[in-house]
Each structure stands twice: as structure tokens, then as C-alpha cells.
Short mmCIF file of C-alpha atoms in Angstrom, two decimals:
data_model
loop_
_atom_site.label_atom_id
_atom_site.label_comp_id
_atom_site.label_asym_id
_atom_site.label_seq_id
_atom_site.Cartn_x
_atom_site.Cartn_y
_atom_site.Cartn_z
CA MET A 1 0.07 -0.01 0.10
CA GLY A 2 3.01 2.37 -0.21
CA ALA A 3 1.34 4.13 -3.44
CA ARG A 4 -1.78 4.62 -1.37
CA ALA A 5 0.38 6.47 1.42
CA ALA A 6 2.58 8.42 -1.16
CA PRO A 7 0.05 10.76 -2.26
CA ARG A 8 -1.02 11.58 1.13
CA ALA A 9 2.60 12.46 1.93
CA GLY A 10 2.13 15.87 3.77
CA HIS A 11 5.14 16.10 5.97
CA GLU A 12 7.19 19.15 5.64
CA ALA A 13 10.38 17.41 4.54
CA VAL A 14 8.80 15.66 1.80
CA ASN A 15 9.41 17.49 -1.52
CA SER A 16 8.57 14.48 -4.08
CA VAL A 17 6.02 11.78 -4.36
CA VAL A 18 6.14 8.68 -6.54
CA ALA A 19 3.22 6.59 -6.72
CA LEU A 20 3.44 3.49 -8.95
CA ALA A 21 -0.16 2.25 -9.62
CA PRO A 22 -1.54 3.92 -6.66
CA TRP A 23 -4.86 2.43 -5.08
CA LEU A 24 -7.44 5.03 -4.51
CA PRO A 25 -10.86 4.52 -3.45
CA GLU A 26 -14.03 5.08 -5.69
CA GLN A 27 -15.45 8.13 -5.70
CA ASP A 28 -19.23 8.60 -4.77
CA VAL A 29 -21.12 11.38 -4.12
CA ALA A 30 -21.51 10.89 -0.45
CA ALA A 31 -17.66 10.62 0.10
CA PRO A 32 -15.26 13.80 -0.23
CA PRO A 33 -12.94 13.71 -2.88
CA GLU A 34 -9.18 12.22 -2.20
CA PRO A 35 -7.21 15.24 -0.84
CA VAL A 36 -4.71 16.86 -3.08
CA LYS A 37 -3.73 19.96 -0.91
CA GLN A 38 -0.71 18.29 0.45
CA LEU A 39 0.87 17.86 -2.88
CA ALA A 40 0.99 21.40 -3.33
CA GLY A 41 4.59 22.62 -3.74
CA ARG A 42 5.87 18.86 -4.31
CA ARG A 43 7.08 17.16 -7.71
CA VAL A 44 4.90 14.42 -8.40
CA LEU A 45 5.12 11.49 -10.49
CA VAL A 46 2.35 8.95 -11.21
CA VAL A 47 2.56 5.75 -13.05
CA HIS A 48 -0.17 3.48 -13.90
CA GLY A 49 -0.59 0.41 -16.09
CA THR A 50 -3.37 0.64 -18.92
CA ASN A 51 -4.71 -2.91 -17.95
CA ASP A 52 -4.38 -2.78 -13.96
CA GLU A 53 -7.31 -4.62 -12.63
CA ARG A 54 -6.11 -4.20 -9.17
CA THR A 55 -6.36 -0.42 -9.22
CA ASP A 56 -8.31 1.96 -11.49
CA PRO A 57 -5.90 3.99 -13.51
CA GLU A 58 -8.35 6.36 -14.18
CA LEU A 59 -9.05 7.04 -10.75
CA SER A 60 -5.04 7.86 -10.64
CA PHE A 61 -5.63 10.28 -13.74
CA ARG A 62 -8.57 12.00 -11.72
CA LEU A 63 -6.38 12.80 -9.00
CA ALA A 64 -3.53 13.88 -11.01
CA ALA A 65 -5.93 16.08 -12.96
CA ARG A 66 -7.42 17.45 -9.68
CA ALA A 67 -3.81 18.21 -8.22
CA LYS A 68 -2.54 19.66 -11.39
CA LYS A 69 -4.77 22.58 -10.77
CA ALA A 70 -2.92 23.87 -7.93
CA ASN A 71 0.43 22.42 -8.79
CA ARG A 72 2.05 22.34 -12.30
CA ASP A 73 4.85 19.89 -11.01
CA ILE A 74 2.79 16.81 -11.67
CA CYS A 75 3.07 14.17 -14.51
CA ARG A 76 1.42 11.10 -14.99
CA PHE A 77 2.66 8.04 -17.43
CA GLU A 78 0.44 5.43 -18.79
CA VAL A 79 2.22 2.06 -19.20
CA HIS A 80 0.34 0.42 -22.00
CA SER A 81 -0.74 -3.10 -21.99
CA ASP A 82 0.65 -3.41 -18.40
CA GLY A 83 -1.05 -4.61 -15.20
CA HIS A 84 -0.92 -3.64 -11.81
CA ALA A 85 2.62 -4.78 -10.84
CA LEU A 86 4.09 -3.20 -13.95
CA HIS A 87 6.09 -6.16 -14.86
CA GLN A 88 6.05 -6.22 -18.54
CA HIS A 89 7.88 -3.00 -18.85
CA ARG A 90 9.64 -3.01 -15.53
CA GLN A 91 13.00 -1.97 -17.07
CA GLU A 92 11.31 1.39 -18.48
CA VAL A 93 9.42 1.88 -15.20
CA HIS A 94 12.55 1.74 -13.27
CA ALA A 95 14.44 3.89 -15.59
CA LEU A 96 11.37 6.50 -15.38
CA THR A 97 11.45 6.54 -11.77
CA GLU A 98 15.29 6.83 -11.42
CA ASP A 99 15.03 9.55 -13.56
CA PHE A 100 12.27 11.49 -11.71
CA VAL A 101 13.93 10.96 -8.32
CA MET A 102 17.48 12.11 -9.54
CA GLY A 103 15.90 15.23 -10.82
CA ALA A 104 13.64 15.83 -7.94
CA LEU A 105 15.86 15.21 -5.28
CA PHE A 106 19.60 15.92 -6.54
CA GLY A 107 18.95 18.55 -8.89
CA ARG A 108 19.91 16.22 -12.18
CA ALA A 109 18.06 17.43 -15.39
CA PHE A 110 14.77 15.51 -16.15
CA SER A 111 14.73 13.41 -19.30
CA ARG A 112 13.11 15.30 -22.27
CA PRO A 113 9.72 12.99 -21.60
CA VAL A 114 9.55 13.74 -18.07
CA GLU A 115 10.03 17.43 -18.77
CA ASP A 116 7.64 17.47 -21.56
CA ALA A 117 5.01 15.81 -19.15
CA LEU A 118 5.48 18.31 -16.49
CA GLN A 119 5.08 21.17 -18.77
CA ALA A 120 2.37 19.89 -20.84
CA PRO A 121 -1.39 21.10 -19.80
CA PRO A 122 -4.01 18.37 -18.69
CA PRO A 123 -4.67 16.24 -19.91
CA LEU A 124 -1.44 15.80 -22.33
CA GLY A 125 1.06 15.60 -19.24
CA LEU A 126 -1.31 13.24 -17.20
CA ARG A 127 -1.78 10.63 -19.88
CA MET A 128 1.86 10.39 -20.97
CA PRO A 129 2.75 7.12 -22.72
CA LEU A 130 5.82 5.32 -21.44
CA ALA A 131 7.73 4.65 -24.27
CA ALA A 132 9.22 1.03 -24.95
CA GLY A 133 13.05 1.07 -24.25
CA PHE A 134 12.54 4.50 -22.21
CA GLY A 135 16.01 4.80 -20.20
CA ARG A 136 18.30 3.11 -22.71
CA SER A 137 19.82 6.41 -23.85
CA LEU A 138 19.74 7.79 -20.53
CA ARG A 139 22.14 5.48 -19.13
CA ARG A 140 24.80 7.42 -17.46
CA GLY A 141 28.16 6.13 -16.94
#
């Protein structure tokens, strides 16, 4: 449930959030929407497989879209044809996560796809496809 806790990270020491296939509760009219104010001022990466049968990728899109209204430093990548565990494209997911963490925590320049996703207006920057082979050209010696 780490990806469930990640978007709720509100401690002042948290400057970045990575949520891989986060479980989010279904929204109904009686329940308040999932909070997003704690994401303001933080860089946020959400990654979700489009074939996830355990956690609904559309709910992570909706959360990211609501959060993007108050914080432009949010991006979301879709891993087409992958499921909840993101195993089919794990090398790409690992490379994307590493790229984001190195940029968010250590000031390294983000790769072009991450930079583009952060800059793109919704829904484009929140439905970015994770390209097959992502990260192969990013390997730094």
C-alpha cells in the first residue's frame, strides 16, 4: 500500500512523491474527494498500467488532474498493456522512476519525456505514454 500512502505525504520534509499504480478509493457522491492539497509545492510522478485490474488507472488520472490545478509539477505516465505490478515494462518503469528521483532530489536535469510531461497542460501531461525502451539512452556511465 505504499502507493496509497505516497499521495498523502504531507510532512514538510517531503519534497517529491512517486506513486506507482496507486490504489485510490472509488469516488461516490457521499464521500469527499481524495485530498490533493498536501501535494502542493511537491514534484509528483504517477505511473499506472492501463490494464491494471487491481487499482483503477482512471482514478489516478482524476487525482492527478485535480492536483495539477494547484501544482504544475505533476506528471503521470501510462504504461500501455501493463498490469498492476508493472512487470511487463519494469525496466522502463525503473528508468523513469530513477530519472524522476534523480531530478527531484538531486537536481539532475529530467529527461525530455519527463520535462515535457511536467510542462504539458492536462490531460496531455497526465496521460503520457511510457515509451518502450525508455531509459536506454539515459544510462549514465
